[in-house]
Tab-separated table of C-alpha atoms in Angstrom:
chain	number	residue	atom	x	y	z
W	17	UNK	CA	59.429	104.068	2.980
W	18	UNK	CA	55.769	105.581	2.109
W	19	UNK	CA	57.103	105.990	-1.666
W	20	UNK	CA	58.122	102.402	-1.861
W	21	UNK	CA	54.054	101.193	0.362
W	22	UNK	CA	52.727	102.619	-2.201
W	23	UNK	CA	55.101	101.463	-5.242
W	24	UNK	CA	54.316	97.830	-3.608
W	25	UNK	CA	50.482	97.987	-3.469
W	26	UNK	CA	49.880	99.227	-6.698
W	27	UNK	CA	52.354	96.515	-8.223
W	28	UNK	CA	52.448	93.581	-9.509
W	29	UNK	CA	54.325	90.032	-9.388
W	30	UNK	CA	57.480	89.391	-7.930
W	31	UNK	CA	57.783	93.129	-7.842
W	32	UNK	CA	56.256	94.043	-5.397
W	33	UNK	CA	57.575	91.653	-2.482
W	34	UNK	CA	60.908	93.851	-3.597
W	35	UNK	CA	59.553	97.921	-2.898
W	36	UNK	CA	58.380	95.800	0.238
W	37	UNK	CA	62.383	94.985	1.685
W	38	UNK	CA	63.039	98.207	0.450
W	39	UNK	CA	60.171	99.885	2.037
W	40	UNK	CA	61.683	97.715	5.039
W	41	UNK	CA	65.216	98.907	5.226
W	42	UNK	CA	64.466	102.399	4.220
W	43	UNK	CA	62.488	102.543	7.983
W	44	UNK	CA	65.098	101.325	9.822
W	45	UNK	CA	67.775	102.808	8.367
W	46	UNK	CA	65.559	106.014	9.252
W	47	UNK	CA	64.906	105.155	12.638
W	48	UNK	CA	68.561	105.534	13.473
W	49	UNK	CA	68.800	108.842	12.432
W	50	UNK	CA	66.236	109.364	15.390
W	51	UNK	CA	68.253	111.426	18.302
W	52	UNK	CA	66.806	111.136	21.626
W	53	UNK	CA	65.182	107.723	22.921
W	54	UNK	CA	61.728	108.862	22.767
W	55	UNK	CA	61.709	109.365	19.065
W	56	UNK	CA	63.255	106.441	18.631
W	57	UNK	CA	60.668	104.368	20.371
W	58	UNK	CA	57.447	106.724	18.743
W	59	UNK	CA	58.841	106.120	15.051
W	60	UNK	CA	57.402	102.330	14.089
W	61	UNK	CA	53.790	104.147	15.358
W	62	UNK	CA	52.367	104.648	12.478
W	63	UNK	CA	53.850	102.496	10.576
W	64	UNK	CA	51.868	99.677	11.756
W	65	UNK	CA	49.606	99.657	8.473
W	66	UNK	CA	52.080	99.156	6.230
W	67	UNK	CA	54.106	96.339	7.613
W	68	UNK	CA	51.394	94.613	8.452
W	69	UNK	CA	50.781	94.765	4.714
W	70	UNK	CA	54.201	93.297	3.819
W	71	UNK	CA	53.591	90.853	7.290
W	72	UNK	CA	50.591	89.646	4.516
W	73	UNK	CA	52.531	89.515	1.789
W	74	UNK	CA	55.035	87.189	3.591
W	75	UNK	CA	52.211	85.039	4.522
W	76	UNK	CA	49.583	84.550	2.299
W	77	UNK	CA	52.562	83.181	-0.389
W	78	UNK	CA	52.812	80.023	-0.994
W	79	UNK	CA	54.082	79.190	0.017
W	80	UNK	CA	54.809	81.092	3.402
W	81	UNK	CA	57.115	82.954	3.923
W	82	UNK	CA	57.932	81.844	7.280
W	83	UNK	CA	61.531	82.881	7.726
W	84	UNK	CA	61.143	86.324	6.223
W	85	UNK	CA	59.117	86.705	8.264
W	86	UNK	CA	60.093	85.626	11.531
W	87	UNK	CA	63.134	88.642	10.767
W	88	UNK	CA	61.168	90.900	9.759
W	89	UNK	CA	59.271	90.915	13.211
W	90	UNK	CA	62.842	90.114	15.387
W	91	UNK	CA	64.131	92.957	13.507
W	92	UNK	CA	60.752	95.326	14.513
W	93	UNK	CA	60.008	94.649	17.721
W	94	UNK	CA	61.111	95.600	20.944
W	95	UNK	CA	63.840	97.338	19.490
W	96	UNK	CA	63.148	100.293	21.576
W	97	UNK	CA	63.557	98.263	24.677
W	98	UNK	CA	66.747	97.191	23.634
W	99	UNK	CA	67.515	100.548	22.426
W	100	UNK	CA	66.768	101.324	26.559
W	101	UNK	CA	69.032	98.563	27.556
W	102	UNK	CA	72.272	100.154	25.647
W	103	UNK	CA	71.446	103.154	26.634
W	104	UNK	CA	71.076	103.206	30.005
W	105	UNK	CA	73.188	105.169	32.070
W	106	UNK	CA	72.088	107.410	34.600
W	107	UNK	CA	74.903	110.548	34.091
W	108	UNK	CA	72.616	110.724	31.018
W	109	UNK	CA	69.402	112.805	33.467
W	110	UNK	CA	70.378	116.052	32.915
W	111	UNK	CA	69.898	119.266	35.322
W	112	UNK	CA	66.979	120.516	33.193
W	113	UNK	CA	65.401	116.616	33.064
W	114	UNK	CA	65.614	115.951	36.798
W	115	UNK	CA	63.706	118.943	37.795
W	116	UNK	CA	61.329	118.041	35.276
W	117	UNK	CA	60.901	114.883	36.781
W	118	UNK	CA	60.620	116.472	40.698
W	119	UNK	CA	57.713	118.161	39.564
W	120	UNK	CA	56.200	115.295	37.687
W	121	UNK	CA	56.193	113.675	40.884
W	122	UNK	CA	54.703	115.827	42.937
W	123	UNK	CA	51.868	116.850	40.092
W	124	UNK	CA	51.260	112.768	41.083
W	125	UNK	CA	51.609	113.499	44.477
W	126	UNK	CA	48.711	116.127	45.163
W	127	UNK	CA	46.343	114.193	42.441
W	128	UNK	CA	46.725	110.718	43.569
W	129	UNK	CA	43.533	108.992	46.008
W	130	UNK	CA	44.267	105.612	47.590
W	131	UNK	CA	41.549	102.530	46.403
W	132	UNK	CA	40.639	100.722	49.876
W	133	UNK	CA	39.021	98.739	47.400
W	134	UNK	CA	41.724	96.115	48.885
W	135	UNK	CA	44.257	95.975	45.239
W	136	UNK	CA	47.410	97.337	44.736
W	137	UNK	CA	46.714	100.021	42.932
W	138	UNK	CA	46.899	103.881	43.305
W	139	UNK	CA	44.256	105.413	41.320
W	140	UNK	CA	45.467	108.522	39.571
W	141	UNK	CA	44.882	110.954	35.870
W	142	UNK	CA	43.855	113.888	35.072
W	143	UNK	CA	44.707	115.876	31.900
W	144	UNK	CA	46.804	119.263	33.772
W	145	UNK	CA	48.907	115.148	34.812
W	146	UNK	CA	49.384	114.087	30.846
W	147	UNK	CA	50.447	117.289	29.532
W	148	UNK	CA	53.220	117.421	32.483
W	149	UNK	CA	54.308	114.156	31.576
W	150	UNK	CA	54.260	114.529	27.452
W	151	UNK	CA	56.245	117.564	28.270
W	152	UNK	CA	58.391	115.910	30.729
W	153	UNK	CA	58.670	113.579	28.007
W	154	UNK	CA	60.502	116.390	25.559
W	155	UNK	CA	63.350	116.387	27.190
W	156	UNK	CA	64.441	113.072	27.152
W	157	UNK	CA	68.509	112.639	26.109
W	158	UNK	CA	69.892	111.357	24.000
W	159	UNK	CA	72.123	108.094	24.854
W	160	UNK	CA	75.493	108.232	23.483
W	161	UNK	CA	75.439	105.222	21.381
W	162	UNK	CA	73.671	105.005	19.231
W	163	UNK	CA	73.302	101.169	17.548
W	164	UNK	CA	71.525	99.047	14.865
W	165	UNK	CA	68.897	97.411	16.402
W	166	UNK	CA	69.502	93.351	14.932
W	167	UNK	CA	70.963	91.685	16.910
W	168	UNK	CA	71.612	87.808	17.166
W	169	UNK	CA	68.189	85.793	16.009
W	170	UNK	CA	68.183	82.838	18.764
W	171	UNK	CA	66.157	79.494	17.829
W	172	UNK	CA	62.342	80.896	17.920
W	173	UNK	CA	61.335	77.478	16.608
W	174	UNK	CA	59.375	77.005	19.496
W	175	UNK	CA	57.687	80.086	20.172
W	176	UNK	CA	54.325	80.289	19.333
W	177	UNK	CA	55.072	84.472	17.185
W	178	UNK	CA	52.002	85.497	16.489
W	179	UNK	CA	50.931	88.359	13.633
W	180	UNK	CA	48.689	91.124	13.632
W	181	UNK	CA	48.683	91.111	9.829
W	182	UNK	CA	46.491	93.336	6.839
W	183	UNK	CA	44.204	89.565	6.129
W	184	UNK	CA	44.319	87.684	9.851
W	185	UNK	CA	45.940	86.705	12.546
W	186	UNK	CA	49.456	84.153	12.470
W	187	UNK	CA	50.985	82.585	14.212
W	188	UNK	CA	54.772	81.141	13.196
W	189	UNK	CA	55.752	78.004	15.429
W	190	UNK	CA	57.549	75.381	14.726
W	191	UNK	CA	58.809	76.923	10.874
W	192	UNK	CA	55.363	76.919	10.096
W	193	UNK	CA	52.705	79.384	9.822
W	194	UNK	CA	48.881	79.113	10.774
W	195	UNK	CA	46.442	81.399	10.019
W	196	UNK	CA	44.066	81.703	12.750
W	197	UNK	CA	41.346	82.765	10.276
W	198	UNK	CA	40.229	85.870	13.244
W	199	UNK	CA	41.821	89.396	12.331
W	200	UNK	CA	43.771	91.772	15.480
W	201	UNK	CA	40.940	93.932	15.592
W	202	UNK	CA	38.576	90.705	15.811
W	203	UNK	CA	39.980	88.951	18.505
W	204	UNK	CA	40.147	92.699	20.672
W	205	UNK	CA	36.833	92.156	21.065
W	206	UNK	CA	36.388	88.756	21.704
W	207	UNK	CA	39.722	89.836	25.082
W	208	UNK	CA	37.634	92.842	25.692
W	209	UNK	CA	34.780	90.943	26.663
W	210	UNK	CA	36.954	88.036	28.546
W	211	UNK	CA	39.133	91.048	30.250
W	212	UNK	CA	35.392	91.771	31.359
W	213	UNK	CA	34.627	88.962	32.867
W	214	UNK	CA	38.334	87.510	34.093
W	215	UNK	CA	37.738	91.599	36.476
W	216	UNK	CA	34.389	91.043	37.979
W	217	UNK	CA	35.137	89.342	40.768
W	218	UNK	CA	35.735	93.039	41.817
W	219	UNK	CA	32.547	94.126	41.396
W	220	UNK	CA	31.744	90.844	43.368
W	221	UNK	CA	30.905	89.252	41.032
W	222	UNK	CA	32.118	84.992	40.421
W	223	UNK	CA	30.546	83.551	37.453
W	224	UNK	CA	32.610	80.693	36.923
W	225	UNK	CA	30.725	79.802	33.656
W	226	UNK	CA	30.646	82.900	32.461
W	227	UNK	CA	34.818	83.657	32.350
W	228	UNK	CA	35.109	79.540	31.515
W	229	UNK	CA	33.109	80.104	28.273
W	230	UNK	CA	34.897	83.316	27.097
W	231	UNK	CA	38.598	82.168	27.635
W	232	UNK	CA	37.652	78.810	26.213
W	233	UNK	CA	36.546	80.453	22.707
W	234	UNK	CA	40.100	82.924	22.709
W	235	UNK	CA	41.481	79.233	23.864
W	236	UNK	CA	39.730	78.238	20.025
W	237	UNK	CA	41.103	80.632	18.672
W	238	UNK	CA	44.475	80.820	19.441
W	239	UNK	CA	45.843	77.089	20.620
W	240	UNK	CA	43.952	74.923	19.002
W	241	UNK	CA	45.159	75.102	15.853
W	242	UNK	CA	49.070	75.292	16.960
W	243	UNK	CA	47.987	71.102	18.962
W	244	UNK	CA	49.091	69.353	14.810
W	245	UNK	CA	52.177	70.926	15.769
W	246	UNK	CA	52.162	70.870	19.352
W	247	UNK	CA	51.877	73.116	22.887
W	248	UNK	CA	54.355	76.582	23.417
W	249	UNK	CA	55.764	77.296	25.793
W	250	UNK	CA	57.741	80.347	24.809
W	251	UNK	CA	54.578	82.938	23.726
W	252	UNK	CA	55.384	86.521	21.382
W	253	UNK	CA	52.259	88.154	21.566
W	254	UNK	CA	51.350	91.032	19.186
W	255	UNK	CA	48.451	93.320	19.813
W	256	UNK	CA	45.783	92.544	22.414
W	257	UNK	CA	47.095	89.032	22.608
W	258	UNK	CA	49.334	91.322	25.200
W	259	UNK	CA	46.849	91.328	27.137
W	260	UNK	CA	45.847	87.773	27.742
W	261	UNK	CA	46.434	85.348	30.995
W	262	UNK	CA	48.711	82.786	28.831
W	263	UNK	CA	48.478	80.781	32.128
W	264	UNK	CA	45.018	79.908	32.151
W	265	UNK	CA	45.181	79.121	28.058
W	266	UNK	CA	48.400	76.904	27.769
W	267	UNK	CA	48.812	73.664	29.842
W	268	UNK	CA	52.539	74.891	31.086
W	269	UNK	CA	53.220	77.723	33.092
W	270	UNK	CA	54.592	79.549	30.157
W	271	UNK	CA	56.691	82.883	28.932
W	272	UNK	CA	55.850	86.872	27.356
W	273	UNK	CA	58.001	87.712	25.321
W	274	UNK	CA	58.962	90.781	24.071
W	275	UNK	CA	60.809	89.826	20.937
W	276	UNK	CA	60.686	86.047	19.766
W	277	UNK	CA	64.478	86.598	19.288
W	278	UNK	CA	65.449	86.171	23.162
W	279	UNK	CA	67.491	83.885	24.678
W	280	UNK	CA	65.290	80.825	26.467
W	281	UNK	CA	66.691	81.347	29.487
W	282	UNK	CA	66.500	78.007	32.246
W	283	UNK	CA	65.166	80.120	34.712
W	284	UNK	CA	66.498	78.631	38.113
W	285	UNK	CA	66.187	81.100	40.914
W	286	UNK	CA	69.470	83.550	41.566
W	287	UNK	CA	71.664	82.953	45.129
W	288	UNK	CA	73.038	85.771	45.969
W	289	UNK	CA	71.626	88.988	46.414
W	290	UNK	CA	68.144	90.059	47.339
W	291	UNK	CA	66.581	93.362	47.623
W	292	UNK	CA	62.666	93.874	48.309
W	293	UNK	CA	61.263	97.565	48.422
W	294	UNK	CA	58.183	97.467	50.274
W	295	UNK	CA	55.756	100.104	51.202
W	296	UNK	CA	51.922	99.383	52.558
W	297	UNK	CA	50.149	102.580	52.435
W	298	UNK	CA	48.173	101.749	55.918
W	299	UNK	CA	46.037	99.706	53.630
W	300	UNK	CA	47.581	96.992	52.632
W	301	UNK	CA	48.014	94.483	55.543
W	302	UNK	CA	49.124	92.013	53.998
W	303	UNK	CA	52.416	93.566	52.188
W	304	UNK	CA	54.083	93.300	55.719
W	305	UNK	CA	53.550	89.896	56.177
W	306	UNK	CA	54.916	89.043	52.347
W	307	UNK	CA	57.984	91.478	53.016
W	308	UNK	CA	58.818	89.060	56.327
W	309	UNK	CA	57.437	86.061	54.695
W	310	UNK	CA	60.241	86.371	51.657
W	311	UNK	CA	62.529	87.751	54.667
W	312	UNK	CA	62.249	84.088	55.850
W	313	UNK	CA	62.971	83.033	52.475
W	314	UNK	CA	65.710	84.718	51.944
W	315	UNK	CA	67.299	86.304	55.483
W	316	UNK	CA	69.981	88.315	54.099
W	317	UNK	CA	67.346	90.072	51.686
W	318	UNK	CA	67.526	94.133	51.806
W	319	UNK	CA	64.782	96.509	52.717
W	320	UNK	CA	64.319	99.834	51.198
W	321	UNK	CA	61.099	101.658	51.600
W	322	UNK	CA	61.954	105.151	50.483
W	323	UNK	CA	62.578	105.804	46.527
W	324	UNK	CA	65.788	107.161	46.865
W	325	UNK	CA	66.992	103.564	49.114
W	326	UNK	CA	65.365	101.991	46.068
W	327	UNK	CA	67.184	103.799	43.948
W	328	UNK	CA	70.640	103.106	45.470
W	329	UNK	CA	69.905	100.075	45.784
W	330	UNK	CA	69.881	99.606	41.677
W	331	UNK	CA	73.543	101.005	42.138
W	332	UNK	CA	74.922	97.027	42.430
W	333	UNK	CA	73.701	93.796	40.374
W	334	UNK	CA	71.053	92.806	41.563
W	335	UNK	CA	69.813	88.473	41.615
W	336	UNK	CA	65.976	88.930	43.014
W	337	UNK	CA	64.574	92.245	43.229
W	338	UNK	CA	61.045	91.818	45.190
W	339	UNK	CA	58.301	94.808	44.831
W	340	UNK	CA	55.246	95.233	46.930
W	341	UNK	CA	53.118	98.145	47.087
W	342	UNK	CA	50.950	100.566	45.566
W	343	UNK	CA	51.629	100.835	41.799
W	344	UNK	CA	49.472	103.042	39.068
W	345	UNK	CA	49.550	102.013	35.273
W	346	UNK	CA	49.845	105.736	33.059
W	347	UNK	CA	48.392	104.800	29.743
W	348	UNK	CA	48.912	107.906	28.410
W	349	UNK	CA	52.619	107.801	29.125
W	350	UNK	CA	53.526	104.173	30.054
W	351	UNK	CA	56.845	104.981	31.134
W	352	UNK	CA	56.092	107.237	33.769
W	353	UNK	CA	53.955	104.415	35.236
W	354	UNK	CA	55.113	104.356	39.186
W	355	UNK	CA	55.377	102.820	42.022
W	356	UNK	CA	54.808	103.977	44.864
W	357	UNK	CA	57.341	104.253	47.892
W	358	UNK	CA	56.560	106.368	50.786
W	359	UNK	CA	58.702	109.462	49.932
W	360	UNK	CA	57.022	109.442	47.248
W	361	UNK	CA	56.108	107.401	43.583
W	362	UNK	CA	59.801	105.722	41.675
W	363	UNK	CA	58.545	106.224	37.729
W	364	UNK	CA	59.135	103.536	35.014
W	365	UNK	CA	62.131	106.345	33.060
W	366	UNK	CA	64.200	106.431	36.221
W	367	UNK	CA	64.305	102.288	37.095
W	368	UNK	CA	64.410	101.643	32.907
W	369	UNK	CA	67.124	104.418	32.154
W	370	UNK	CA	69.322	103.710	35.911
W	371	UNK	CA	72.329	101.836	34.640
W	372	UNK	CA	71.133	99.222	37.374
W	373	UNK	CA	70.922	95.526	36.675
W	374	UNK	CA	68.690	93.516	38.603
W	375	UNK	CA	68.726	88.959	36.748
W	376	UNK	CA	64.726	87.959	38.517
W	377	UNK	CA	62.038	91.500	39.544
W	378	UNK	CA	58.596	90.321	40.578
W	379	UNK	CA	56.071	93.356	41.006
W	380	UNK	CA	53.641	92.085	43.513
W	381	UNK	CA	51.709	95.032	43.161
W	382	UNK	CA	47.838	96.195	40.300
W	383	UNK	CA	48.572	96.726	36.582
W	384	UNK	CA	52.390	96.166	36.756
W	385	UNK	CA	52.107	93.795	33.564
W	386	UNK	CA	48.978	95.587	30.878
W	387	UNK	CA	50.188	96.962	28.450
W	388	UNK	CA	48.863	99.733	26.961
W	389	UNK	CA	49.044	98.938	22.931
W	390	UNK	CA	49.861	102.872	22.219
W	391	UNK	CA	53.445	100.046	21.323
W	392	UNK	CA	50.850	97.058	19.918
W	393	UNK	CA	54.396	95.088	19.589
W	394	UNK	CA	55.781	95.614	22.437
W	395	UNK	CA	55.476	96.092	26.070
W	396	UNK	CA	55.266	99.422	28.168
W	397	UNK	CA	54.752	101.032	31.507
W	398	UNK	CA	56.722	98.633	34.140
W	399	UNK	CA	57.003	96.068	33.001
W	400	UNK	CA	59.544	97.475	30.498
W	401	UNK	CA	61.446	99.344	33.225
W	402	UNK	CA	62.342	96.577	34.344
W	403	UNK	CA	62.862	94.618	30.931
W	404	UNK	CA	65.448	96.906	30.338
W	405	UNK	CA	67.127	96.490	33.329
W	406	UNK	CA	68.215	93.540	31.786
W	407	UNK	CA	66.427	91.149	33.298
W	408	UNK	CA	66.097	87.404	32.567
W	409	UNK	CA	62.142	87.737	34.056
W	410	UNK	CA	60.198	89.474	34.997
W	411	UNK	CA	56.632	88.344	36.999
W	412	UNK	CA	54.183	90.908	36.753
W	413	UNK	CA	50.000	91.426	36.853
W	414	UNK	CA	47.543	91.930	34.242
W	415	UNK	CA	45.179	93.362	36.400
W	416	UNK	CA	44.743	94.768	39.742
W	417	UNK	CA	46.171	92.519	42.424
W	418	UNK	CA	44.159	91.442	45.851
W	419	UNK	CA	46.147	91.785	48.229
W	420	UNK	CA	45.662	88.279	50.151
W	421	UNK	CA	45.378	86.762	47.143
W	422	UNK	CA	49.309	88.331	46.026
W	423	UNK	CA	49.941	87.314	50.083
W	424	UNK	CA	49.657	84.024	49.470
W	425	UNK	CA	50.930	83.802	45.952
W	426	UNK	CA	54.253	85.284	46.515
W	427	UNK	CA	53.833	82.440	49.849
W	428	UNK	CA	54.163	79.959	47.815
W	429	UNK	CA	55.959	80.785	45.370
W	430	UNK	CA	59.526	81.846	47.586
W	431	UNK	CA	58.880	78.647	48.520
W	432	UNK	CA	60.109	76.880	45.454
W	433	UNK	CA	62.349	79.196	44.955
W	434	UNK	CA	64.199	78.835	47.878
W	435	UNK	CA	63.763	74.813	47.358
W	436	UNK	CA	65.820	75.852	44.304
W	437	UNK	CA	62.799	75.001	42.236
W	438	UNK	CA	63.058	76.875	38.606
W	439	UNK	CA	60.594	79.704	38.139
W	440	UNK	CA	58.439	78.403	35.724
W	441	UNK	CA	57.953	75.912	38.055
W	442	UNK	CA	57.829	78.241	40.964
W	443	UNK	CA	54.714	79.815	39.404
W	444	UNK	CA	52.876	76.973	38.370
W	445	UNK	CA	52.494	76.513	41.932
W	446	UNK	CA	51.583	79.391	43.757
W	447	UNK	CA	49.045	79.943	41.329
W	448	UNK	CA	47.896	76.202	41.976
W	449	UNK	CA	48.077	76.855	45.706
W	450	UNK	CA	45.473	80.009	44.826
W	451	UNK	CA	42.967	78.325	42.864
W	452	UNK	CA	42.351	75.911	45.678
W	453	UNK	CA	41.319	79.100	47.864
W	454	UNK	CA	39.472	80.994	45.215
W	455	UNK	CA	38.902	79.035	41.874
W	456	UNK	CA	38.081	81.954	39.616
W	457	UNK	CA	41.063	83.037	37.123
W	458	UNK	CA	40.985	86.969	38.551
W	459	UNK	CA	43.215	85.525	41.644
W	460	UNK	CA	45.153	83.300	39.892
W	461	UNK	CA	45.789	84.057	36.512
W	462	UNK	CA	46.849	86.807	36.296
W	463	UNK	CA	50.675	86.909	37.236
W	464	UNK	CA	52.234	86.578	33.377
W	465	UNK	CA	56.078	85.524	33.520
W	466	UNK	CA	58.016	88.220	30.827
W	467	UNK	CA	60.965	86.681	29.624
W	468	UNK	CA	64.025	89.489	28.705
W	469	UNK	CA	67.067	90.005	26.931
W	470	UNK	CA	69.751	89.196	29.699
W	471	UNK	CA	72.521	91.191	31.337
W	472	UNK	CA	74.088	90.339	28.143
W	473	UNK	CA	72.457	93.306	25.991
W	474	UNK	CA	74.329	95.570	28.783
W	475	UNK	CA	77.214	94.693	27.465
């Protein structure tokens, strides 16, 4: 692929595009030769510059080659996640791997410190911990079955697909290519400024004008150019756009997609098995109230407070899984992000490869929807772990989740779910309820609705 990329950069005319196409097919073929999920997940990490140049060639042509660009995007985004859906099997964990996970869990327990600020996260991190995470990752098992990750492409015309090409950010929407006039690097700086304002209530600053100004600047760049075509509901981000609170930018409650080819689920609430993983850790008083409220709406719900019980609950299909606890995002090794239960941390990698199934997952904990951007075209961390269960949807927080705000959000959200309201509208109602309590978007805009591939990817 490197040879073809070099040829493409030095070619002229029609042969240039021919070399880009050969390069891309070579990448996809070479990736299939990798013998572990870890190496396959990392395979495209150093190839984004070449892919960005290829996409610039397609979208900068006249007319833009939108269909071919969409084909490249759908074949290269979230393919590591799709691999995990196909390969997930608890038998894949070797004794050596399980022992390494247990050593990692012990170190996390030793080094973690509870955050007393009233948010649902555990603060943790050291070079020793990062080193052990890397060591465990190298012991990753090889799945038994390898398949080409190219999958059926659903209708993506109504999805706003953002592309970080080398010359500019683009949005592919309703068959058109819209050049946003800002590079991915420039947009990253703008998003960082917005994040600073969004998180300001954590240090006691409530500057509504400041945060509104930053969000409006982003809205002008990435939403307003689409208005002439329509208002998107489904969004497939790229790069820094993963971290945006899309509910604060769009008119309707959006669904964020890891891959634009994922199905357009009608997200009506499940009516079967309901499971709750809950752990208040002694300093989250609203977690217990949250669990009680959910039991009021779903009296038959099962409560799990230990890691062992949580993993056991995944042995049978779950229709609705609610998680209320502390959580930790590990940016250097996102699959080892964890949920804190009474007997220790449950890591994302254990969830992703449990072989279980959960249709709708709601993660009422901090940073569960945050993306590290180690793989800038697909989600990682805890939201990725639950998408790998074949979920239709995962609701997760983009930043530290205020404990009282979480309780208010979930009470309104599940009241609507119990009434038969679809998930998008239930989440929108919950936002409006919390917004009437606290106007700053830190309190009401943190939850993002991630649309998944669904159980068909597990069959």
